[in-house]
Short mmCIF file of C-alpha atoms in Angstrom, two decimals:
data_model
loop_
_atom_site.label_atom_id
_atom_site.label_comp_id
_atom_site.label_asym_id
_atom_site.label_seq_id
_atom_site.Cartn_x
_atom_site.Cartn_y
_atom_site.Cartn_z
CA UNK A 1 53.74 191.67 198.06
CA UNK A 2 53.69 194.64 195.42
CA UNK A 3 52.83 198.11 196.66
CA UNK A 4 49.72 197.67 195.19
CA UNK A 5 48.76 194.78 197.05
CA UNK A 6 49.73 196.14 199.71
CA UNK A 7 47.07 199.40 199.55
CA UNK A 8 44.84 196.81 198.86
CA UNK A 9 45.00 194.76 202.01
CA UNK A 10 45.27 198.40 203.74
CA UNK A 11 41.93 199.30 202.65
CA UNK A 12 40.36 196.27 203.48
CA UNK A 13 41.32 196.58 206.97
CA UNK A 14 39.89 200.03 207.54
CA UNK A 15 36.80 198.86 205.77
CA UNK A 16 36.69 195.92 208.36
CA UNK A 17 36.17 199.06 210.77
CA UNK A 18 32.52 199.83 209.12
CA UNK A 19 31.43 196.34 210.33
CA UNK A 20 27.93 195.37 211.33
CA UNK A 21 28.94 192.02 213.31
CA UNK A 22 27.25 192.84 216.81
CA UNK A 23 26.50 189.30 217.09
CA UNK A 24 30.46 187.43 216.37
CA UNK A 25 31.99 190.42 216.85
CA UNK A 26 33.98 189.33 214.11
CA UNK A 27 34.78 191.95 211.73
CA UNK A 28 36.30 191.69 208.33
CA UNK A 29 37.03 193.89 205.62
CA UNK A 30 37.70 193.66 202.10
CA UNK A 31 38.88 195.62 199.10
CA UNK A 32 38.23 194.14 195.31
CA UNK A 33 40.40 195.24 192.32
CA UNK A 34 38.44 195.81 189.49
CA UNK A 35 40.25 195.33 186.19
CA UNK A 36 39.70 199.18 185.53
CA UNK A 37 41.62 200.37 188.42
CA UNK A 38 38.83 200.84 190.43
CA UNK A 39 39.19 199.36 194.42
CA UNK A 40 35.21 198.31 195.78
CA UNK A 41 34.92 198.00 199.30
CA UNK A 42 32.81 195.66 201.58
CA UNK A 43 32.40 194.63 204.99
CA UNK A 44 30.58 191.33 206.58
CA UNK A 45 26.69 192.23 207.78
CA UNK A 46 25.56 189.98 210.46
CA UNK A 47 21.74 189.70 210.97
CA UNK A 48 20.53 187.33 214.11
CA UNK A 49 19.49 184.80 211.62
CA UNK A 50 22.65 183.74 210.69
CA UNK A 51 21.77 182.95 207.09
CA UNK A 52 20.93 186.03 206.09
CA UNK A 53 24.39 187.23 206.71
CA UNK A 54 26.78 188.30 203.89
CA UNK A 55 30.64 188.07 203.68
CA UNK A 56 33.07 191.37 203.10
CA UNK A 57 33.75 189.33 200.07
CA UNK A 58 30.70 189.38 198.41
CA UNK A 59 29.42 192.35 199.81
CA UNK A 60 32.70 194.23 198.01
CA UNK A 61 31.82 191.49 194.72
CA UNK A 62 27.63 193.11 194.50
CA UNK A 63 29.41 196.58 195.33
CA UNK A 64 31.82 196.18 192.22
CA UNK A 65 28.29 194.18 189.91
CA UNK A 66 26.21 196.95 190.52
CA UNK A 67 28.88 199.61 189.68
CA UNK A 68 29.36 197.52 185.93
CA UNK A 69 32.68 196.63 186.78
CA UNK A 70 32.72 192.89 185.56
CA UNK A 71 36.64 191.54 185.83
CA UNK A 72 38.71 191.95 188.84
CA UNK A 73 42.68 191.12 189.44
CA UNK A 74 42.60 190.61 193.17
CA UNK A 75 40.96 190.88 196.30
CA UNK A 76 42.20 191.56 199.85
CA UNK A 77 40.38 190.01 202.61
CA UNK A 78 41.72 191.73 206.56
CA UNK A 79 39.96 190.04 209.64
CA UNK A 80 40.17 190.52 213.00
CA UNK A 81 42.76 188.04 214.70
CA UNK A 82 46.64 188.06 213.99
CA UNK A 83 46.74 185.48 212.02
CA UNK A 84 45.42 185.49 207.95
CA UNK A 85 41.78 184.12 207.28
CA UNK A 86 40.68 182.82 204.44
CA UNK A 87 37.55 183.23 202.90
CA UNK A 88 34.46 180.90 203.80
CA UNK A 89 33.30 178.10 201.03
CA UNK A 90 30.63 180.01 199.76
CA UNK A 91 32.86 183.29 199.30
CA UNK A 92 35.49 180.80 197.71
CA UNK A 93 32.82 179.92 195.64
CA UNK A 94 31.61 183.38 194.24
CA UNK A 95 35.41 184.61 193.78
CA UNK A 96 35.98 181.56 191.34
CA UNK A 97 33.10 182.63 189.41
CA UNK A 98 35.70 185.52 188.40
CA UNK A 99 38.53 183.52 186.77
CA UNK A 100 40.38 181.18 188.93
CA UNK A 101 43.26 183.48 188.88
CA UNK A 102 41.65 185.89 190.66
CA UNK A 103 44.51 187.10 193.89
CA UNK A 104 42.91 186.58 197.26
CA UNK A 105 45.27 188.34 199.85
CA UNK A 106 44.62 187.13 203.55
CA UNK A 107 45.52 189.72 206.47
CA UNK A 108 45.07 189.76 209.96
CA UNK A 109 44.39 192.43 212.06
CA UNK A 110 47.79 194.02 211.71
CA UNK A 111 47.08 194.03 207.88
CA UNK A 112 50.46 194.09 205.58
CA UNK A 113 52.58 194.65 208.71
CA UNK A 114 51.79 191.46 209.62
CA UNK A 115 51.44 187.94 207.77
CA UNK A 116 49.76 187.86 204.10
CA UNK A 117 48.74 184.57 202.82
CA UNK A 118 48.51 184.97 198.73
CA UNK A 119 46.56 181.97 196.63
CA UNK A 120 44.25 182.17 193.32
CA UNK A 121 40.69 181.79 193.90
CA UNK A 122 41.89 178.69 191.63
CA UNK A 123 44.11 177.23 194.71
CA UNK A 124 41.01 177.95 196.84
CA UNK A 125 38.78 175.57 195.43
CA UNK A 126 40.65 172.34 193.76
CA UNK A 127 38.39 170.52 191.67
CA UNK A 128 35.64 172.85 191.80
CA UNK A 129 32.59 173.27 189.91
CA UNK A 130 32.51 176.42 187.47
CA UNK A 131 30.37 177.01 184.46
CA UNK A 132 34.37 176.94 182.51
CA UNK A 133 34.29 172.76 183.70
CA UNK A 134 30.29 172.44 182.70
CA UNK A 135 30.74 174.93 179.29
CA UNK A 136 27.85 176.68 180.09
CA UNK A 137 29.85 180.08 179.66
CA UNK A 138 30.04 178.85 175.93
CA UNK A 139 26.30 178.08 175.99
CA UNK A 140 25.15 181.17 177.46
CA UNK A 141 27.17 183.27 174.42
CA UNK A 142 25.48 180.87 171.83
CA UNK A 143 21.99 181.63 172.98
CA UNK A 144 22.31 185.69 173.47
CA UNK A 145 25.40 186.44 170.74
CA UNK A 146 27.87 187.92 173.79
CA UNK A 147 29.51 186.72 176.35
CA UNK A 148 28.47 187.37 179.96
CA UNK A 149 31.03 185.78 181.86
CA UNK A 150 34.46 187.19 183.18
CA UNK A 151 36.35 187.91 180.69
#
């Protein structure tokens, strides 16, 4: 793990601090590179219908959207336990829309003083479903002139 990498999964764990999980009591953090430089931060919101929920993951992801940022290089993910989780299948899901060599770092709660798991959001989901396998990334540029997928 670079020192970069390693900030990253740093910041991720003191976002998991800023938490809303009164229900789980499971709190996770995480901290998305942006390909400018920029680090967005997001933490998992619980709501007592369980659905309604949202993921550090994607909460950093809307964070980084709303900001303009548009390609990202990695993303840390630090949950409480000791040992690394990995993101849920919907997070998976939403990270490979970003390039399936997007860097997901897993931390515990020790963060990088303890174990780091390192895969591409690629690794995460084998044989998955993007719009790169259905071309609609190509179709999307044909009907508006630019490209609005990750670039």
């Amino acid at each position: 793990m670079n020192e970069e990498q390693r900030r990253l999964v740093d910041a991720a764990c003191r976002q998991r601090e800023r938490s809303y999980s009164p229900y789980s009591r499971f709190r996770v953090g995480a901290a998305l590179l942006g390909r400018s430089g920029t680090v967005y931060l997001g933490t998992n919101v619980e709501n007592a219908s369980f659905g309604l929920s949202i993921c550090a993951e994607r909460a950093a992801i809307c964070r980084a959207i709303a900001d303009g940022e548009r390609a990202f290089t990695a993303i840390a993910v630090c949950a409480d336990g000791g040992q690394p989780t990995p993101p849920c299948g919907a997070c998976r899901q939403v990270l490979l829309e970003f390039g399936p060599d997007l860097v997901v770092l897993m931390a515990g709660n020790r963060g990088a003083d303890g174990p780091v798991l390192a895969a591409t959001a690629g690794e995460l989901v084998p044989l998955a479903f993007t719009d790169f396998s259905a071309n609609l990334a190509d179709e999307r540029a044909g009907a508006s002139g630019e490209e609005q997928g990750p670039k």
